[in-house]
Coordinates of N, CA and C in Angstrom, one line a residue:
R1 N 50.0 50.1 38.0 CA 50.2 48.9 37.2 C 49.8 47.6 38.0
L2 N 50.2 47.5 39.2 CA 49.8 46.3 40.0 C 48.3 46.2 40.1
R3 N 47.6 47.3 40.3 CA 46.2 47.2 40.4 C 45.5 46.8 39.1
S4 N 46.0 47.3 37.9 CA 45.4 46.9 36.6 C 45.8 45.5 36.3
G5 N 47.0 45.0 36.8 CA 47.4 43.6 36.6 C 46.5 42.7 37.4
L6 N 46.1 43.1 38.6 CA 45.2 42.3 39.4 C 43.8 42.2 38.8
I7 N 43.4 43.4 38.3 CA 42.0 43.4 37.6 C 42.0 42.5 36.4
I8 N 43.1 42.5 35.6 CA 43.1 41.6 34.4 C 43.2 40.2 34.9
L9 N 43.9 39.9 35.9 CA 44.0 38.5 36.4 C 42.7 38.1 37.0
A10 N 42.0 38.9 37.6 CA 40.6 38.6 38.2 C 39.6 38.3 37.0
V11 N 39.7 39.2 36.0 CA 38.8 39.0 34.8 C 39.2 37.7 34.1
L12 N 40.4 37.3 34.0 CA 40.8 36.1 33.3 C 40.4 34.9 34.2
I13 N 40.5 35.0 35.5 CA 40.1 33.9 36.4 C 38.5 33.8 36.3
G14 N 37.9 34.9 36.2 CA 36.4 34.9 36.1 C 36.0 34.2 34.8
L15 N 36.7 34.6 33.7 CA 36.3 34.0 32.3 C 36.6 32.5 32.3
L16 N 37.8 32.1 32.9 CA 38.1 30.7 32.9 C 37.1 29.9 33.8
S17 N 36.7 30.5 34.9 CA 35.7 29.9 35.7 C 34.4 29.7 34.9
L18 N 34.0 30.8 34.2 CA 32.7 30.8 33.5 C 32.8 29.7 32.3
L19 N 34.0 29.7 31.6 CA 34.2 28.7 30.6 C 34.1 27.3 31.2
G20 N 34.8 27.1 32.3 CA 34.8 25.8 33.0 C 33.4 25.3 33.3
F21 N 32.6 26.3 33.9 CA 31.2 26.0 34.3 C 30.4 25.6 33.1
L22 N 30.5 26.4 32.0 CA 29.7 26.1 30.7 C 30.2 24.8 30.1
F23 N 31.5 24.5 30.2 CA 31.9 23.2 29.6 C 31.4 22.1 30.5
F24 N 31.4 22.2 31.8 CA 30.9 21.1 32.7 C 29.4 20.9 32.5
R25 N 28.6 22.1 32.4 CA 27.2 22.0 32.2 C 26.9 21.3 30.8
N26 N 27.6 21.7 29.8 CA 27.4 21.1 28.5 C 27.7 19.6 28.5
R27 N 28.7 19.2 29.1 CA 29.1 17.8 29.2 C 28.1 17.0 30.0
K28 N 27.6 17.6 31.1 CA 26.5 17.0 31.9 C 25.2 16.8 31.1
Y29 N 24.9 17.8 30.3 CA 23.7 17.7 29.5 C 23.8 16.6 28.4
K30 N 25.0 16.5 27.8 CA 25.2 15.4 26.8 C 25.1 14.1 27.5
F31 N 25.7 13.9 28.7 CA 25.6 12.6 29.4 C 24.2 12.3 29.7
E32 N 23.4 13.2 30.2 CA 22.0 13.0 30.5 C 21.2 12.6 29.3
K33 N 21.5 13.3 28.2 CA 20.8 13.0 26.9 C 21.1 11.6 26.4
Q34 N 22.4 11.2 26.5 CA 22.8 9.8 26.1 C 22.2 8.8 27.1
S35 N 22.1 9.1 28.3 CA 21.5 8.2 29.3 C 20.0 8.0 29.0
L36 N 19.3 9.1 28.7 CA 17.9 9.0 28.4 C 17.7 8.2 27.1
Q37 N 18.5 8.5 26.1 CA 18.4 7.7 24.8 C 18.6 6.2 25.0
M38 N 19.6 5.9 25.9 CA 19.8 4.5 26.2 C 18.6 3.9 26.9
Q39 N 18.0 4.6 27.8 CA 16.8 4.1 28.5 C 15.7 3.8 27.5
Q40 N 15.5 4.8 26.6 CA 14.5 4.7 25.6 C 14.7 3.5 24.7
R41 N 16.0 3.3 24.3 CA 16.4 2.2 23.5 C 16.0 0.8 24.2
L42 N 16.4 0.8 25.4 CA 16.1 -0.5 26.2 C 14.6 -0.7 26.3
L43 N 13.8 0.3 26.6 CA 12.4 0.1 26.7 C 11.8 -0.3 25.3
R44 N 12.3 0.3 24.2 CA 11.7 0.0 22.9 C 12.1 -1.5 22.5
S45 N 13.2 -2.0 23.0 CA 13.6 -3.3 22.6 C 12.8 -4.4 23.3
Q46 N 12.0 -4.0 24.3 CA 11.2 -5.0 25.1 C 9.9 -5.1 24.4
M47 N 9.6 -6.2 23.7 CA 8.3 -6.5 23.2 C 7.6 -7.1 24.4
S48 N 6.3 -6.9 24.4 CA 5.5 -7.4 25.5 C 5.7 -8.9 25.7
P49 N 6.2 -9.3 26.8 CA 6.4 -10.7 27.1 C 5.1 -11.5 27.0
H50 N 4.0 -10.9 27.3 CA 2.7 -11.6 27.2 C 2.4 -11.9 25.8
F51 N 2.6 -10.9 24.9 CA 2.4 -11.1 23.5 C 3.3 -12.2 22.9
T52 N 4.6 -12.1 23.3 CA 5.5 -13.1 22.8 C 5.1 -14.5 23.2
F53 N 4.7 -14.7 24.5 CA 4.3 -16.0 25.0 C 3.0 -16.5 24.3
N54 N 2.1 -15.6 24.1 CA 0.8 -15.9 23.4 C 1.1 -16.3 22.0
T55 N 2.0 -15.6 21.3 CA 2.3 -15.9 19.9 C 3.0 -17.3 19.8
L56 N 3.9 -17.6 20.7 CA 4.6 -18.9 20.6 C 3.6 -20.0 21.0
Y57 N 2.7 -19.8 21.9 CA 1.7 -20.7 22.3 C 0.8 -21.0 21.1
A58 N 0.4 -19.9 20.4 CA -0.5 -20.0 19.2 C 0.2 -20.8 18.1
I59 N 1.5 -20.6 18.0 CA 2.3 -21.3 17.0 C 2.3 -22.8 17.3
Q60 N 2.5 -23.1 18.6 CA 2.5 -24.5 19.1 C 1.1 -25.2 18.8
N61 N 0.0 -24.5 19.0 CA -1.3 -25.0 18.7 C -1.5 -25.2 17.2
K62 N -1.0 -24.2 16.4 CA -1.2 -24.3 15.0 C -0.4 -25.5 14.4
I63 N 0.8 -25.8 15.0 CA 1.6 -26.9 14.5 C 0.8 -28.2 14.6
K64 N 0.0 -28.4 15.7 CA -0.8 -29.5 15.9 C -2.0 -29.6 14.9
E65 N -2.5 -28.4 14.6 CA -3.7 -28.4 13.7 C -3.4 -28.2 12.2
D66 N -2.5 -27.3 11.9 CA -2.2 -26.9 10.5 C -0.8 -26.6 10.4
Q67 N 0.0 -27.5 9.9 CA 1.5 -27.3 9.8 C 1.8 -26.1 8.8
D68 N 1.1 -26.1 7.7 CA 1.4 -25.0 6.7 C 1.1 -23.6 7.3
G69 N 0.0 -23.5 8.0 CA -0.4 -22.3 8.7 C 0.5 -21.9 9.8
S70 N 1.1 -22.9 10.5 CA 2.0 -22.6 11.6 C 3.3 -22.1 11.0
I71 N 3.7 -22.6 9.8 CA 5.0 -22.1 9.2 C 4.8 -20.6 8.8
N72 N 3.6 -20.3 8.2 CA 3.3 -18.9 7.8 C 3.3 -18.0 9.0
Y73 N 2.7 -18.5 10.1 CA 2.6 -17.7 11.4 C 4.0 -17.5 11.9
L74 N 4.9 -18.5 11.9 CA 6.2 -18.4 12.5 C 7.1 -17.4 11.6
V75 N 6.9 -17.5 10.3 CA 7.7 -16.6 9.4 C 7.3 -15.1 9.7
K76 N 5.9 -14.9 9.9 CA 5.5 -13.5 10.1 C 6.0 -13.0 11.5
F77 N 6.0 -13.9 12.5 CA 6.4 -13.6 13.8 C 7.9 -13.2 13.8
S78 N 8.7 -14.1 13.1 CA 10.2 -13.8 13.0 C 10.5 -12.5 12.3
R79 N 9.7 -12.2 11.3 CA 9.9 -10.9 10.6 C 9.6 -9.7 11.4
L80 N 8.5 -9.8 12.2 CA 8.2 -8.8 13.1 C 9.2 -8.6 14.2
L81 N 9.7 -9.7 14.8 CA 10.7 -9.7 15.8 C 12.0 -9.0 15.3
R82 N 12.4 -9.4 14.1 CA 13.6 -8.8 13.5 C 13.5 -7.3 13.3
L83 N 12.3 -6.9 12.7 CA 12.1 -5.5 12.5 C 12.1 -4.7 13.8
I84 N 11.5 -5.3 14.9 CA 11.5 -4.6 16.2 C 12.9 -4.5 16.7
L85 N 13.7 -5.5 16.6 CA 15.0 -5.5 17.1 C 15.9 -4.5 16.3
E86 N 15.7 -4.5 15.0 CA 16.5 -3.5 14.2 C 16.1 -2.1 14.5
N87 N 14.8 -1.8 14.7 CA 14.3 -0.5 15.0 C 14.8 -0.1 16.4
S88 N 14.9 -1.0 17.3 CA 15.2 -0.7 18.7 C 16.7 -0.2 18.8
M89 N 17.5 -0.4 17.8 CA 18.9 0.1 17.9 C 19.1 1.5 17.6
I90 N 18.1 2.2 17.1 CA 18.2 3.6 16.7 C 17.2 4.4 17.4
N91 N 17.4 5.7 17.5 CA 16.5 6.6 18.3 C 15.3 7.0 17.5
Y92 N 15.4 7.1 16.2 CA 14.3 7.4 15.3 C 14.2 6.6 14.1
V93 N 13.0 6.2 13.7 CA 12.9 5.4 12.5 C 12.0 6.2 11.5
Q94 N 12.1 5.9 10.3 CA 11.2 6.5 9.3 C 9.8 6.1 9.5
L95 N 8.9 6.9 9.4 CA 7.5 6.6 9.6 C 7.0 5.4 8.8
E96 N 7.5 5.2 7.6 CA 7.2 4.1 6.8 C 7.6 2.8 7.5
K97 N 8.7 2.7 8.1 CA 9.2 1.5 8.8 C 8.3 1.2 10.1
E98 N 8.0 2.3 10.8 CA 7.1 2.1 12.0 C 5.7 1.6 11.6
I99 N 5.2 2.1 10.5 CA 3.9 1.6 10.0 C 4.0 0.2 9.5
E100 N 5.1 -0.2 8.8 CA 5.3 -1.5 8.4 C 5.4 -2.5 9.6
S101 N 6.1 -2.1 10.7 CA 6.1 -2.9 11.9 C 4.7 -3.0 12.5
L102 N 4.0 -1.9 12.5 CA 2.6 -1.9 13.1 C 1.7 -2.9 12.3
R103 N 1.8 -2.8 11.0 CA 1.0 -3.7 10.1 C 1.4 -5.2 10.4
K104 N 2.7 -5.5 10.5 CA 3.1 -6.8 10.7 C 2.5 -7.3 12.1
Y105 N 2.6 -6.4 13.1 CA 2.0 -6.8 14.4 C 0.5 -7.1 14.3
M106 N -0.2 -6.2 13.6 CA -1.7 -6.4 13.5 C -2.0 -7.6 12.7
D107 N -1.3 -7.9 11.6 CA -1.5 -9.1 10.8 C -1.3 -10.3 11.6
L108 N -0.3 -10.3 12.4 CA 0.0 -11.4 13.3 C -1.1 -11.6 14.3
Q109 N -1.6 -10.6 14.8 CA -2.8 -10.7 15.8 C -4.0 -11.2 15.0
L110 N -4.2 -10.8 13.8 CA -5.3 -11.4 13.0 C -5.1 -12.8 12.7
L111 N -3.9 -13.3 12.6 CA -3.7 -14.8 12.5 C -4.1 -15.5 13.8
R112 N -3.8 -14.8 14.9 CA -4.2 -15.4 16.2 C -5.7 -15.4 16.4
F113 N -6.3 -14.3 16.0 CA -7.8 -14.1 16.2 C -8.4 -13.7 14.9
P114 N -8.6 -14.7 14.0 CA -9.0 -14.4 12.6 C -10.2 -13.5 12.4
S115 N -11.2 -13.6 13.2 CA -12.4 -12.8 13.0 C -12.7 -11.9 14.2
K116 N -11.7 -11.6 14.9 CA -12.0 -10.7 16.1 C -12.0 -9.2 15.8
F117 N -11.3 -8.8 14.8 CA -11.3 -7.4 14.5 C -10.8 -7.1 13.1
D118 N -11.0 -5.9 12.6 CA -10.4 -5.3 11.4 C -9.7 -4.1 11.8
Y119 N -8.7 -3.7 10.9 CA -8.0 -2.5 11.2 C -7.8 -1.6 9.9
S120 N -7.6 -0.3 10.1 CA -7.3 0.5 9.0 C -6.3 1.6 9.5
I121 N -5.4 2.0 8.6 CA -4.5 3.0 8.8 C -4.6 4.1 7.7
T122 N -4.9 5.3 8.1 CA -5.1 6.4 7.2 C -4.2 7.5 7.4
F123 N -3.9 8.3 6.4 CA -3.0 9.4 6.5 C -3.7 10.7 6.0
E124 N -3.4 11.8 6.7 CA -4.0 13.1 6.2 C -2.8 14.0 6.2
N125 N -2.7 14.8 5.1 CA -1.7 15.8 4.9 C -0.3 15.2 4.9
L126 N -0.1 13.9 4.6 CA 1.2 13.3 4.5 C 1.0 11.9 3.8
D127 N 2.1 11.5 3.3 CA 2.2 10.1 2.7 C 3.0 9.2 3.6
E128 N 2.6 7.9 3.5 CA 3.3 7.0 4.3 C 4.8 7.0 4.1
D129 N 5.2 7.2 2.9 CA 6.7 7.1 2.5 C 7.4 8.4 2.6
E130 N 6.8 9.5 3.2 CA 7.5 10.7 3.4 C 8.6 10.5 4.3
L131 N 9.6 11.4 4.2 CA 10.8 11.3 5.0 C 10.6 12.0 6.4
L132 N 9.7 11.3 7.2 CA 9.4 11.8 8.6 C 9.9 10.7 9.5
F133 N 10.4 11.1 10.7 CA 11.0 10.2 11.6 C 10.3 10.3 13.0
I134 N 10.1 9.1 13.6 CA 9.5 9.1 14.9 C 10.2 8.0 15.8
P135 N 10.1 8.1 17.1 CA 10.7 7.1 17.9 C 10.0 5.7 17.6
P136 N 10.8 4.6 17.5 CA 10.2 3.3 17.2 C 9.3 2.8 18.4
M137 N 8.4 1.9 18.0 CA 7.5 1.3 19.0 C 6.7 2.3 19.8
L138 N 6.3 3.4 19.1 CA 5.6 4.4 19.8 C 4.1 4.2 19.7
I139 N 3.6 3.6 18.6 CA 2.1 3.5 18.4 C 1.7 2.1 18.9
Q140 N 2.5 1.1 18.7 CA 2.2 -0.3 18.9 C 1.6 -0.6 20.3
P141 N 2.1 -0.1 21.4 CA 1.6 -0.5 22.7 C 0.1 0.0 22.9
F142 N -0.3 1.1 22.2 CA -1.6 1.6 22.3 C -2.6 0.7 21.5
V143 N -2.1 0.3 20.3 CA -2.9 -0.7 19.5 C -3.0 -2.0 20.2
E144 N -1.9 -2.4 20.9 CA -2.0 -3.7 21.6 C -3.0 -3.6 22.7
N145 N -3.1 -2.5 23.4 CA -4.1 -2.4 24.4 C -5.5 -2.4 23.9
S146 N -5.8 -1.8 22.7 CA -7.1 -1.9 22.1 C -7.5 -3.4 21.8
I147 N -6.5 -4.1 21.3 CA -6.8 -5.5 20.9 C -6.9 -6.4 22.1
E148 N -5.9 -6.3 23.0 CA -5.9 -7.3 24.2 C -7.0 -6.9 25.2
H149 N -7.2 -5.7 25.4 CA -8.1 -5.3 26.5 C -9.4 -4.7 26.0
G150 N -9.4 -3.9 25.0 CA -10.7 -3.3 24.5 C -11.6 -4.3 23.9
F151 N -11.1 -5.4 23.3 CA -11.9 -6.4 22.6 C -12.1 -7.6 23.5
L152 N -11.7 -7.6 24.7 CA -11.9 -8.7 25.6 C -13.3 -8.9 26.0
G153 N -13.9 -10.1 25.6 CA -15.2 -10.4 25.9 C -16.3 -9.8 25.1
I154 N -16.0 -9.2 23.9 CA -17.0 -8.6 23.1 C -17.6 -9.7 22.2
D155 N -18.9 -9.5 21.8 CA -19.6 -10.4 21.0 C -19.9 -9.9 19.6
Y156 N -19.1 -8.9 19.2 CA -19.2 -8.4 17.9 C -17.7 -8.2 17.3
K157 N -17.6 -7.9 16.0 CA -16.3 -7.7 15.4 C -15.8 -6.3 15.8
G158 N -14.6 -6.3 16.3 CA -13.9 -5.1 16.7 C -13.3 -4.4 15.5
T159 N -13.1 -3.1 15.6 CA -12.4 -2.3 14.6 C -11.4 -1.4 15.3
V160 N -10.2 -1.3 14.7 CA -9.2 -0.4 15.2 C -8.8 0.5 14.0
A161 N -9.0 1.8 14.2 CA -8.7 2.8 13.2 C -7.6 3.7 13.7
I162 N -6.5 3.7 12.9 CA -5.3 4.6 13.2 C -5.3 5.7 12.1
N163 N -5.3 6.9 12.6 CA -5.2 8.0 11.7 C -4.0 8.9 12.1
L164 N -3.2 9.1 11.1 CA -2.0 9.9 11.2 C -2.1 11.2 10.4
T165 N -2.0 12.4 11.1 CA -2.3 13.7 10.5 C -1.0 14.5 10.7
L166 N -0.5 15.1 9.7 CA 0.6 16.1 9.8 C 0.0 17.4 10.1
Q167 N 0.4 18.0 11.3 CA -0.1 19.3 11.7 C 1.1 20.2 12.0
D168 N 1.4 21.1 11.1 CA 2.6 21.9 11.2 C 3.8 21.0 11.2
K169 N 4.6 20.9 12.2 CA 5.8 20.1 12.2 C 5.6 18.8 13.1
Y170 N 4.3 18.6 13.5 CA 4.0 17.4 14.4 C 3.1 16.4 13.7
I171 N 3.2 15.2 14.1 CA 2.3 14.2 13.6 C 1.3 13.8 14.7
L172 N 0.0 14.0 14.4 CA -1.0 13.7 15.4 C -1.5 12.3 15.1
C173 N -1.4 11.4 16.0 CA -1.8 10.0 15.8 C -3.1 9.8 16.7
T174 N -4.2 9.4 16.1 CA -5.4 9.1 16.7 C -5.7 7.6 16.5
I175 N -5.9 6.9 17.7 CA -6.2 5.5 17.6 C -7.6 5.3 18.2
T176 N -8.6 4.8 17.4 CA -9.9 4.7 17.8 C -10.3 3.2 17.7
D177 N -11.0 2.7 18.7 CA -11.5 1.3 18.6 C -13.0 1.3 19.1
N178 N -13.7 0.2 18.8 CA -15.1 0.1 19.2 C -15.2 -1.0 20.3
G179 N -14.1 -1.1 21.1 CA -14.1 -2.0 22.2 C -14.9 -1.6 23.4
I180 N -14.7 -2.3 24.5 CA -15.6 -2.1 25.7 C -15.3 -0.8 26.5
G181 N -14.1 -0.2 26.2 CA -13.7 1.0 26.9 C -13.2 0.8 28.3
L182 N -12.9 1.9 29.0 CA -12.3 1.8 30.3 C -13.3 1.8 31.4
K183 N -14.5 2.2 31.2 CA -15.5 2.4 32.3 C -16.5 1.3 32.4
K184 N -16.4 0.3 31.6 CA -17.3 -0.9 31.6 C -17.2 -1.6 32.9
E185 N -18.3 -2.0 33.6 CA -18.3 -2.8 34.8 C -17.5 -4.0 34.6
G186 N -16.7 -4.3 35.6 CA -15.9 -5.6 35.6 C -14.7 -5.6 34.8
N187 N -14.4 -4.5 34.2 CA -13.1 -4.4 33.4 C -12.0 -4.0 34.3
E188 N -11.2 -5.0 34.6 CA -10.1 -4.8 35.6 C -8.8 -4.3 34.9
N189 N -8.8 -4.3 33.6 CA -7.6 -3.9 32.9 C -7.6 -2.4 32.6
K190 N -7.5 -1.6 33.6 CA -7.6 -0.1 33.4 C -6.2 0.5 33.2

């Protein structure tokens, strides 16, 4: 009896130890996941300070030249800023909202540089308003690089083509531009 009691006690202690270990590991995993989501949220909420400064500077110049145009520019900038801040509070946004944010950003850039580039956004195997979710501010930094660095010093009109394709359960995003590229001599923005 004593031996079988010790065996049962050892098994119970083993089970409790295993349950404690699994509980601790699960809790640690949840904490790491929350920490990663918080870091992502903070990164997404940071719009490029360079873009913000350039936009405010362009608004200042437009006020001197064209007050009505500057008001339009300021309204578009404030709407973009609001949308970015709203989207930064959540981990995933509907694709439609991300594309809306991207369009607002590109339209604002077109106000800054009226004849510098054209853009297009196309969809394959999906509709823009489908119930698909992606992390916010995922596409915009790549498009910003195309505009700010790819079109730097070109003497022709640039184009940015964004293609979103649904492949199985993933969205493939291809961003193509006709800018100077990364290997051009003298391009320090690599």
